[in-house]
Amino acid sequence: MSITRAFEVCIKNWRLFMAIVLPIGVITVGMSHLANLWVNRYYPYPIEILGTFNSKESISMITRYVVSPLWIGALFYTLYKLDNEQTTSYGQAIAFGFSKWSKNLTIGLIGILLQFLPRGLYEYANLPGALIYVLYFLALLLIVRYFFVMPVLTLENHSYVHSVQRSARLSDGKRVAIFFDLVALYMVISVFTIMLSLSLSLLPITIPLPLDIHYVFIEGIVKPIIDLFIFVWIYVFYREQQSLQPL
């Protein structure tokens, strides 16, 4: 099972993966904080970016979707090298991530659109409330169909159009399994994140800090680690499908 295999890969290579993901995760939190300060200074009203999200949540999500493709490309490169029993350095992985960042950023921007557009249409177009769930469901179906687009864009030399088409071919026959795996993962991750956030909120933090330490821990460490596992799973699943449908 690809999820079990992904977990094994993460455990075996956790030091290398943490070195790739966590520094960028912490930097992303800093960027989000600075952007939030700028917004609060120059737009001192409750900001709604295409939906009923407060500025901190919106800016944090947008920053993650923009910056994360950098470490995702580096992660896929590292996984590919490990698969082929080749060595790589941290610098080589990050350099490769930078070289593929503009390609993968397109997917990040689409992710931002899929996150905010349904709620934005509900808020500003006065559409029925139930429609937002229909739109999110359609977005989920789109994600399932093109589930492998990021590893294809990163590791295979195709145009955007060809990459999207190949991603759809790779997911063919596995979309029901991907759908239910995604739903199950979302439920488990949501419960875990909520419970962890509640637990952290009970801890007394008396040291004055410029940033909310709970926020930094969740956004800069926990969420990147969760994202890391998800993208290792995507890669492992991609390699399984790639072996059945080689170039």
PDB file of C-alpha atoms in Angstrom:
ATOM      1  CA  MET A   1       0.000   0.000   0.000  1.00  0.00           C
ATOM      2  CA  SER A   2       1.452   3.376  -1.019  1.00  0.00           C
ATOM      3  CA  ILE A   3       0.580   5.149   2.271  1.00  0.00           C
ATOM      4  CA  THR A   4       2.392   2.468   4.287  1.00  0.00           C
ATOM      5  CA  ARG A   5       5.374   2.635   1.943  1.00  0.00           C
ATOM      6  CA  ALA A   6       5.431   6.454   2.220  1.00  0.00           C
ATOM      7  CA  PHE A   7       5.501   6.184   6.013  1.00  0.00           C
ATOM      8  CA  GLU A   8       8.442   3.764   5.831  1.00  0.00           C
ATOM      9  CA  VAL A   9      10.346   6.103   3.495  1.00  0.00           C
ATOM     10  CA  CYS A  10       9.744   9.069   5.831  1.00  0.00           C
ATOM     11  CA  ILE A  11      10.981   7.137   8.881  1.00  0.00           C
ATOM     12  CA  LYS A  12      14.092   5.883   7.073  1.00  0.00           C
ATOM     13  CA  ASN A  13      15.111   9.296   5.721  1.00  0.00           C
ATOM     14  CA  TRP A  14      13.607  11.644   8.299  1.00  0.00           C
ATOM     15  CA  ARG A  15      16.794  13.629   8.986  1.00  0.00           C
ATOM     16  CA  LEU A  16      17.355  14.467   5.331  1.00  0.00           C
ATOM     17  CA  PHE A  17      13.687  15.306   4.757  1.00  0.00           C
ATOM     18  CA  MET A  18      13.514  17.531   7.847  1.00  0.00           C
ATOM     19  CA  ALA A  19      16.601  19.413   6.647  1.00  0.00           C
ATOM     20  CA  ILE A  20      14.850  20.121   3.342  1.00  0.00           C
ATOM     21  CA  VAL A  21      11.421  21.033   4.674  1.00  0.00           C
ATOM     22  CA  LEU A  22      11.698  22.670   8.090  1.00  0.00           C
ATOM     23  CA  PRO A  23      14.019  25.622   7.317  1.00  0.00           C
ATOM     24  CA  ILE A  24      11.736  26.685   4.481  1.00  0.00           C
ATOM     25  CA  GLY A  25       8.692  26.096   6.709  1.00  0.00           C
ATOM     26  CA  VAL A  26      10.030  28.412   9.404  1.00  0.00           C
ATOM     27  CA  ILE A  27      11.035  31.031   6.819  1.00  0.00           C
ATOM     28  CA  THR A  28       7.488  30.835   5.418  1.00  0.00           C
ATOM     29  CA  VAL A  29       6.062  31.638   8.859  1.00  0.00           C
ATOM     30  CA  GLY A  30       8.359  34.667   9.099  1.00  0.00           C
ATOM     31  CA  MET A  31       7.271  35.858   5.662  1.00  0.00           C
ATOM     32  CA  SER A  32       3.615  35.392   6.614  1.00  0.00           C
ATOM     33  CA  HIS A  33       4.133  37.385   9.807  1.00  0.00           C
ATOM     34  CA  LEU A  34       5.814  40.267   7.967  1.00  0.00           C
ATOM     35  CA  ALA A  35       3.100  40.285   5.305  1.00  0.00           C
ATOM     36  CA  ASN A  36       0.425  40.292   7.984  1.00  0.00           C
ATOM     37  CA  LEU A  37       2.079  43.257   9.744  1.00  0.00           C
ATOM     38  CA  TRP A  38       2.224  45.135   6.442  1.00  0.00           C
ATOM     39  CA  VAL A  39      -1.460  44.460   5.719  1.00  0.00           C
ATOM     40  CA  ASN A  40      -2.521  45.515   9.205  1.00  0.00           C
ATOM     41  CA  ARG A  41      -0.520  48.730   8.887  1.00  0.00           C
ATOM     42  CA  TYR A  42      -1.657  49.829   5.445  1.00  0.00           C
ATOM     43  CA  TYR A  43      -5.092  48.209   5.415  1.00  0.00           C
ATOM     44  CA  PRO A  44      -6.252  48.481   9.046  1.00  0.00           C
ATOM     45  CA  TYR A  45      -9.697  46.993   8.430  1.00  0.00           C
ATOM     46  CA  PRO A  46     -10.882  43.396   8.678  1.00  0.00           C
ATOM     47  CA  ILE A  47      -9.502  41.999   5.436  1.00  0.00           C
ATOM     48  CA  GLU A  48     -11.351  39.337   3.470  1.00  0.00           C
ATOM     49  CA  ILE A  49      -9.429  37.870   0.538  1.00  0.00           C
ATOM     50  CA  LEU A  50     -12.084  36.160  -1.554  1.00  0.00           C
ATOM     51  CA  GLY A  51     -13.923  34.801   1.434  1.00  0.00           C
ATOM     52  CA  THR A  52     -14.507  34.939   5.163  1.00  0.00           C
ATOM     53  CA  PHE A  53     -10.934  34.230   6.235  1.00  0.00           C
ATOM     54  CA  ASN A  54      -9.172  36.585   8.589  1.00  0.00           C
ATOM     55  CA  SER A  55      -5.983  38.158   7.290  1.00  0.00           C
ATOM     56  CA  LYS A  56      -3.614  35.934   9.285  1.00  0.00           C
ATOM     57  CA  GLU A  57      -5.166  32.700   7.995  1.00  0.00           C
ATOM     58  CA  SER A  58      -5.396  33.977   4.423  1.00  0.00           C
ATOM     59  CA  ILE A  59      -1.859  35.320   4.251  1.00  0.00           C
ATOM     60  CA  SER A  60      -0.418  32.193   5.892  1.00  0.00           C
ATOM     61  CA  MET A  61      -2.167  29.923   3.402  1.00  0.00           C
ATOM     62  CA  ILE A  62      -1.198  32.029   0.384  1.00  0.00           C
ATOM     63  CA  THR A  63       2.454  32.185   1.525  1.00  0.00           C
ATOM     64  CA  ARG A  64       2.591  28.409   1.989  1.00  0.00           C
ATOM     65  CA  TYR A  65       1.152  27.782  -1.475  1.00  0.00           C
ATOM     66  CA  VAL A  66       3.695  30.149  -3.035  1.00  0.00           C
ATOM     67  CA  VAL A  67       6.820  29.031  -1.129  1.00  0.00           C
ATOM     68  CA  SER A  68       6.144  25.297  -0.653  1.00  0.00           C
ATOM     69  CA  PRO A  69       6.776  24.371  -4.334  1.00  0.00           C
ATOM     70  CA  LEU A  70      10.442  25.141  -3.634  1.00  0.00           C
ATOM     71  CA  TRP A  71      10.908  22.360  -1.091  1.00  0.00           C
ATOM     72  CA  ILE A  72       8.480  20.046  -2.911  1.00  0.00           C
ATOM     73  CA  GLY A  73      10.721  20.105  -5.996  1.00  0.00           C
ATOM     74  CA  ALA A  74      13.771  19.477  -3.797  1.00  0.00           C
ATOM     75  CA  LEU A  75      11.959  16.610  -2.055  1.00  0.00           C
ATOM     76  CA  PHE A  76      10.954  14.908  -5.318  1.00  0.00           C
ATOM     77  CA  TYR A  77      14.535  15.239  -6.581  1.00  0.00           C
ATOM     78  CA  THR A  78      15.895  13.656  -3.388  1.00  0.00           C
ATOM     79  CA  LEU A  79      13.361  10.815  -3.504  1.00  0.00           C
ATOM     80  CA  TYR A  80      14.233  10.136  -7.128  1.00  0.00           C
ATOM     81  CA  LYS A  81      17.949   9.990  -6.294  1.00  0.00           C
ATOM     82  CA  LEU A  82      17.285   7.645  -3.365  1.00  0.00           C
ATOM     83  CA  ASP A  83      15.162   5.412  -5.597  1.00  0.00           C
ATOM     84  CA  ASN A  84      18.072   5.098  -8.001  1.00  0.00           C
ATOM     85  CA  GLU A  85      20.581   4.549  -5.178  1.00  0.00           C
ATOM     86  CA  GLN A  86      22.374   7.780  -6.001  1.00  0.00           C
ATOM     87  CA  THR A  87      23.735  10.290  -3.524  1.00  0.00           C
ATOM     88  CA  THR A  88      22.790  13.937  -3.410  1.00  0.00           C
ATOM     89  CA  SER A  89      23.572  16.902  -1.214  1.00  0.00           C
ATOM     90  CA  TYR A  90      21.304  19.417   0.456  1.00  0.00           C
ATOM     91  CA  GLY A  91      22.595  22.146  -1.866  1.00  0.00           C
ATOM     92  CA  GLN A  92      21.909  20.079  -4.987  1.00  0.00           C
ATOM     93  CA  ALA A  93      18.367  19.324  -3.825  1.00  0.00           C
ATOM     94  CA  ILE A  94      17.561  22.957  -3.041  1.00  0.00           C
ATOM     95  CA  ALA A  95      19.146  24.117  -6.316  1.00  0.00           C
ATOM     96  CA  PHE A  96      16.958  21.661  -8.200  1.00  0.00           C
ATOM     97  CA  GLY A  97      13.921  22.887  -6.244  1.00  0.00           C
ATOM     98  CA  PHE A  98      14.708  26.450  -7.313  1.00  0.00           C
ATOM     99  CA  SER A  99      15.069  25.369 -10.949  1.00  0.00           C
ATOM    100  CA  LYS A 100      11.579  23.800 -10.887  1.00  0.00           C
ATOM    101  CA  TRP A 101       9.945  26.373  -8.600  1.00  0.00           C
ATOM    102  CA  SER A 102       8.366  28.447 -11.380  1.00  0.00           C
ATOM    103  CA  LYS A 103       6.773  25.326 -12.893  1.00  0.00           C
ATOM    104  CA  ASN A 104       5.372  24.069  -9.603  1.00  0.00           C
ATOM    105  CA  LEU A 105       4.302  27.576  -8.573  1.00  0.00           C
ATOM    106  CA  THR A 106       1.582  27.330 -11.221  1.00  0.00           C
ATOM    107  CA  ILE A 107       0.060  24.453  -9.248  1.00  0.00           C
ATOM    108  CA  GLY A 108       0.368  26.471  -6.044  1.00  0.00           C
ATOM    109  CA  LEU A 109      -1.524  29.380  -7.591  1.00  0.00           C
ATOM    110  CA  ILE A 110      -4.244  27.001  -8.784  1.00  0.00           C
ATOM    111  CA  GLY A 111      -4.403  25.660  -5.223  1.00  0.00           C
ATOM    112  CA  ILE A 112      -4.967  29.197  -3.909  1.00  0.00           C
ATOM    113  CA  LEU A 113      -7.776  29.647  -6.430  1.00  0.00           C
ATOM    114  CA  LEU A 114      -9.422  26.355  -5.448  1.00  0.00           C
ATOM    115  CA  GLN A 115      -9.240  27.325  -1.774  1.00  0.00           C
ATOM    116  CA  PHE A 116     -10.650  30.828  -2.018  1.00  0.00           C
ATOM    117  CA  LEU A 117     -12.898  30.929  -5.096  1.00  0.00           C
ATOM    118  CA  PRO A 118     -15.831  28.840  -3.751  1.00  0.00           C
ATOM    119  CA  ARG A 119     -16.143  30.901  -0.565  1.00  0.00           C
ATOM    120  CA  GLY A 120     -15.583  34.107  -2.507  1.00  0.00           C
ATOM    121  CA  LEU A 121     -18.444  33.279  -4.869  1.00  0.00           C
ATOM    122  CA  TYR A 122     -20.631  32.497  -1.877  1.00  0.00           C
ATOM    123  CA  GLU A 123     -19.780  35.794  -0.176  1.00  0.00           C
ATOM    124  CA  TYR A 124     -19.892  38.179  -3.113  1.00  0.00           C
ATOM    125  CA  ALA A 125     -22.211  36.550  -5.651  1.00  0.00           C
ATOM    126  CA  ASN A 126     -24.924  35.714  -3.088  1.00  0.00           C
ATOM    127  CA  LEU A 127     -24.987  32.081  -4.204  1.00  0.00           C
ATOM    128  CA  PRO A 128     -26.821  29.459  -2.093  1.00  0.00           C
ATOM    129  CA  GLY A 129     -24.789  28.235   0.869  1.00  0.00           C
ATOM    130  CA  ALA A 130     -24.968  24.609  -0.246  1.00  0.00           C
ATOM    131  CA  LEU A 131     -23.237  25.524  -3.494  1.00  0.00           C
ATOM    132  CA  ILE A 132     -19.939  26.105  -1.707  1.00  0.00           C
ATOM    133  CA  TYR A 133     -19.816  22.400  -0.807  1.00  0.00           C
ATOM    134  CA  VAL A 134     -20.606  21.435  -4.377  1.00  0.00           C
ATOM    135  CA  LEU A 135     -17.742  23.634  -5.599  1.00  0.00           C
ATOM    136  CA  TYR A 136     -15.323  22.167  -3.062  1.00  0.00           C
ATOM    137  CA  PHE A 137     -16.385  18.661  -4.105  1.00  0.00           C
ATOM    138  CA  LEU A 138     -15.736  19.515  -7.754  1.00  0.00           C
ATOM    139  CA  ALA A 139     -12.334  20.921  -6.742  1.00  0.00           C
ATOM    140  CA  LEU A 140     -11.574  17.638  -4.960  1.00  0.00           C
ATOM    141  CA  LEU A 141     -12.474  15.683  -8.100  1.00  0.00           C
ATOM    142  CA  LEU A 142     -10.094  17.921 -10.062  1.00  0.00           C
ATOM    143  CA  ILE A 143      -7.318  17.233  -7.541  1.00  0.00           C
ATOM    144  CA  VAL A 144      -7.938  13.480  -7.793  1.00  0.00           C
ATOM    145  CA  ARG A 145      -7.837  13.504 -11.609  1.00  0.00           C
ATOM    146  CA  TYR A 146      -4.536  15.426 -11.729  1.00  0.00           C
ATOM    147  CA  PHE A 147      -3.111  13.938  -8.543  1.00  0.00           C
ATOM    148  CA  PHE A 148       0.333  13.259 -10.035  1.00  0.00           C
ATOM    149  CA  VAL A 149       0.836  16.555 -11.849  1.00  0.00           C
ATOM    150  CA  MET A 150       3.565  17.893  -9.525  1.00  0.00           C
ATOM    151  CA  PRO A 151       5.933  14.887  -9.745  1.00  0.00           C
ATOM    152  CA  VAL A 152       5.333  14.763 -13.505  1.00  0.00           C
ATOM    153  CA  LEU A 153       6.148  18.477 -13.855  1.00  0.00           C
ATOM    154  CA  THR A 154       9.201  18.119 -11.620  1.00  0.00           C
ATOM    155  CA  LEU A 155      10.759  14.892 -12.847  1.00  0.00           C
ATOM    156  CA  GLU A 156       9.635  14.504 -16.449  1.00  0.00           C
ATOM    157  CA  ASN A 157      10.548  16.892 -19.238  1.00  0.00           C
ATOM    158  CA  HIS A 158       7.143  17.702 -20.686  1.00  0.00           C
ATOM    159  CA  SER A 159       5.202  20.832 -21.478  1.00  0.00           C
ATOM    160  CA  TYR A 160       2.455  21.927 -19.106  1.00  0.00           C
ATOM    161  CA  VAL A 161      -0.249  20.499 -21.366  1.00  0.00           C
ATOM    162  CA  HIS A 162       1.517  17.158 -21.782  1.00  0.00           C
ATOM    163  CA  SER A 163       2.213  16.977 -18.030  1.00  0.00           C
ATOM    164  CA  VAL A 164      -1.443  17.536 -17.221  1.00  0.00           C
ATOM    165  CA  GLN A 165      -2.497  14.903 -19.759  1.00  0.00           C
ATOM    166  CA  ARG A 166       0.039  12.386 -18.461  1.00  0.00           C
ATOM    167  CA  SER A 167      -1.042  13.031 -14.877  1.00  0.00           C
ATOM    168  CA  ALA A 168      -4.626  12.199 -15.851  1.00  0.00           C
ATOM    169  CA  ARG A 169      -3.468   8.985 -17.524  1.00  0.00           C
ATOM    170  CA  LEU A 170      -1.460   7.959 -14.454  1.00  0.00           C
ATOM    171  CA  SER A 171      -4.441   8.452 -12.132  1.00  0.00           C
ATOM    172  CA  ASP A 172      -6.816   6.535 -14.414  1.00  0.00           C
ATOM    173  CA  GLY A 173      -8.113   3.458 -12.629  1.00  0.00           C
ATOM    174  CA  LYS A 174      -6.921   4.682  -9.222  1.00  0.00           C
ATOM    175  CA  ARG A 175      -9.135   7.725  -8.746  1.00  0.00           C
ATOM    176  CA  VAL A 176     -11.637   6.095  -6.387  1.00  0.00           C
ATOM    177  CA  ALA A 177      -8.799   4.882  -4.147  1.00  0.00           C
ATOM    178  CA  ILE A 178      -7.133   8.312  -4.263  1.00  0.00           C
ATOM    179  CA  PHE A 179     -10.439  10.017  -3.407  1.00  0.00           C
ATOM    180  CA  PHE A 180     -11.097   7.933  -0.301  1.00  0.00           C
ATOM    181  CA  ASP A 181      -7.447   8.054   0.796  1.00  0.00           C
ATOM    182  CA  LEU A 182      -7.539  11.862   0.571  1.00  0.00           C
ATOM    183  CA  VAL A 183     -10.791  12.059   2.544  1.00  0.00           C
ATOM    184  CA  ALA A 184      -9.430   9.718   5.226  1.00  0.00           C
ATOM    185  CA  LEU A 185      -6.139  11.635   5.465  1.00  0.00           C
ATOM    186  CA  TYR A 186      -7.978  14.954   5.676  1.00  0.00           C
ATOM    187  CA  MET A 187     -10.126  13.698   8.565  1.00  0.00           C
ATOM    188  CA  VAL A 188      -7.171  12.243  10.486  1.00  0.00           C
ATOM    189  CA  ILE A 189      -5.009  15.352   9.940  1.00  0.00           C
ATOM    190  CA  SER A 190      -7.860  17.707  10.906  1.00  0.00           C
ATOM    191  CA  VAL A 191      -8.550  15.866  14.164  1.00  0.00           C
ATOM    192  CA  PHE A 192      -4.822  15.691  14.971  1.00  0.00           C
ATOM    193  CA  THR A 193      -4.255  19.394  14.248  1.00  0.00           C
ATOM    194  CA  ILE A 194      -7.276  20.475  16.305  1.00  0.00           C
ATOM    195  CA  MET A 195      -6.281  18.309  19.263  1.00  0.00           C
ATOM    196  CA  LEU A 196      -2.679  19.525  19.108  1.00  0.00           C
ATOM    197  CA  SER A 197      -3.772  23.168  18.895  1.00  0.00           C
ATOM    198  CA  LEU A 198      -6.062  22.734  21.905  1.00  0.00           C
ATOM    199  CA  SER A 199      -3.290  21.029  23.868  1.00  0.00           C
ATOM    200  CA  LEU A 200      -0.799  23.798  23.062  1.00  0.00           C
ATOM    201  CA  SER A 201      -3.301  26.484  24.033  1.00  0.00           C
ATOM    202  CA  LEU A 202      -3.372  25.020  27.554  1.00  0.00           C
ATOM    203  CA  LEU A 203       0.382  25.408  28.002  1.00  0.00           C
ATOM    204  CA  PRO A 204       1.353  28.601  29.859  1.00  0.00           C
ATOM    205  CA  ILE A 205       3.840  30.672  27.847  1.00  0.00           C
ATOM    206  CA  THR A 206       5.098  33.540  30.008  1.00  0.00           C
ATOM    207  CA  ILE A 207       8.137  34.580  27.936  1.00  0.00           C
ATOM    208  CA  PRO A 208       7.339  37.670  25.820  1.00  0.00           C
ATOM    209  CA  LEU A 209       7.926  36.788  22.161  1.00  0.00           C
ATOM    210  CA  PRO A 210       7.384  38.757  18.932  1.00  0.00           C
ATOM    211  CA  LEU A 211       5.484  35.788  17.473  1.00  0.00           C
ATOM    212  CA  ASP A 212       2.830  33.475  18.892  1.00  0.00           C
ATOM    213  CA  ILE A 213       4.923  30.375  19.680  1.00  0.00           C
ATOM    214  CA  HIS A 214       1.903  28.110  19.203  1.00  0.00           C
ATOM    215  CA  TYR A 215       1.317  29.596  15.752  1.00  0.00           C
ATOM    216  CA  VAL A 216       4.987  29.175  14.800  1.00  0.00           C
ATOM    217  CA  PHE A 217       4.989  25.555  15.960  1.00  0.00           C
ATOM    218  CA  ILE A 218       1.812  24.625  14.058  1.00  0.00           C
ATOM    219  CA  GLU A 219       2.469  26.604  10.870  1.00  0.00           C
ATOM    220  CA  GLY A 220       6.255  26.318  10.723  1.00  0.00           C
ATOM    221  CA  ILE A 221       6.809  22.757  11.930  1.00  0.00           C
ATOM    222  CA  VAL A 222       3.657  20.620  12.213  1.00  0.00           C
ATOM    223  CA  LYS A 223       1.991  21.571   8.919  1.00  0.00           C
ATOM    224  CA  PRO A 224       5.214  21.271   6.861  1.00  0.00           C
ATOM    225  CA  ILE A 225       5.801  17.789   8.340  1.00  0.00           C
ATOM    226  CA  ILE A 226       2.234  16.801   7.431  1.00  0.00           C
ATOM    227  CA  ASP A 227       2.725  18.216   3.927  1.00  0.00           C
ATOM    228  CA  LEU A 228       6.018  16.324   3.703  1.00  0.00           C
ATOM    229  CA  PHE A 229       4.286  13.005   4.347  1.00  0.00           C
ATOM    230  CA  ILE A 230       1.548  13.789   1.819  1.00  0.00           C
ATOM    231  CA  PHE A 231       4.059  14.578  -0.933  1.00  0.00           C
ATOM    232  CA  VAL A 232       6.175  11.516  -0.144  1.00  0.00           C
ATOM    233  CA  TRP A 233       2.969   9.518  -0.513  1.00  0.00           C
ATOM    234  CA  ILE A 234       2.212  11.220  -3.833  1.00  0.00           C
ATOM    235  CA  TYR A 235       5.727  10.409  -5.054  1.00  0.00           C
ATOM    236  CA  VAL A 236       5.557   6.748  -3.987  1.00  0.00           C
ATOM    237  CA  PHE A 237       2.148   6.376  -5.641  1.00  0.00           C
ATOM    238  CA  TYR A 238       3.474   8.145  -8.747  1.00  0.00           C
ATOM    239  CA  ARG A 239       6.405   5.723  -9.044  1.00  0.00           C
ATOM    240  CA  GLU A 240       4.039   2.781  -8.747  1.00  0.00           C
ATOM    241  CA  GLN A 241       1.872   4.110 -11.543  1.00  0.00           C
ATOM    242  CA  GLN A 242       4.909   5.169 -13.590  1.00  0.00           C
ATOM    243  CA  SER A 243       6.189   1.600 -13.590  1.00  0.00           C
ATOM    244  CA  LEU A 244       2.878   0.534 -15.162  1.00  0.00           C
ATOM    245  CA  GLN A 245       2.850   3.399 -17.674  1.00  0.00           C
ATOM    246  CA  PRO A 246       6.480   4.212 -18.490  1.00  0.00           C
ATOM    247  CA  LEU A 247       7.425   7.072 -20.794  1.00  0.00           C
TER     248      LEU A 247
END
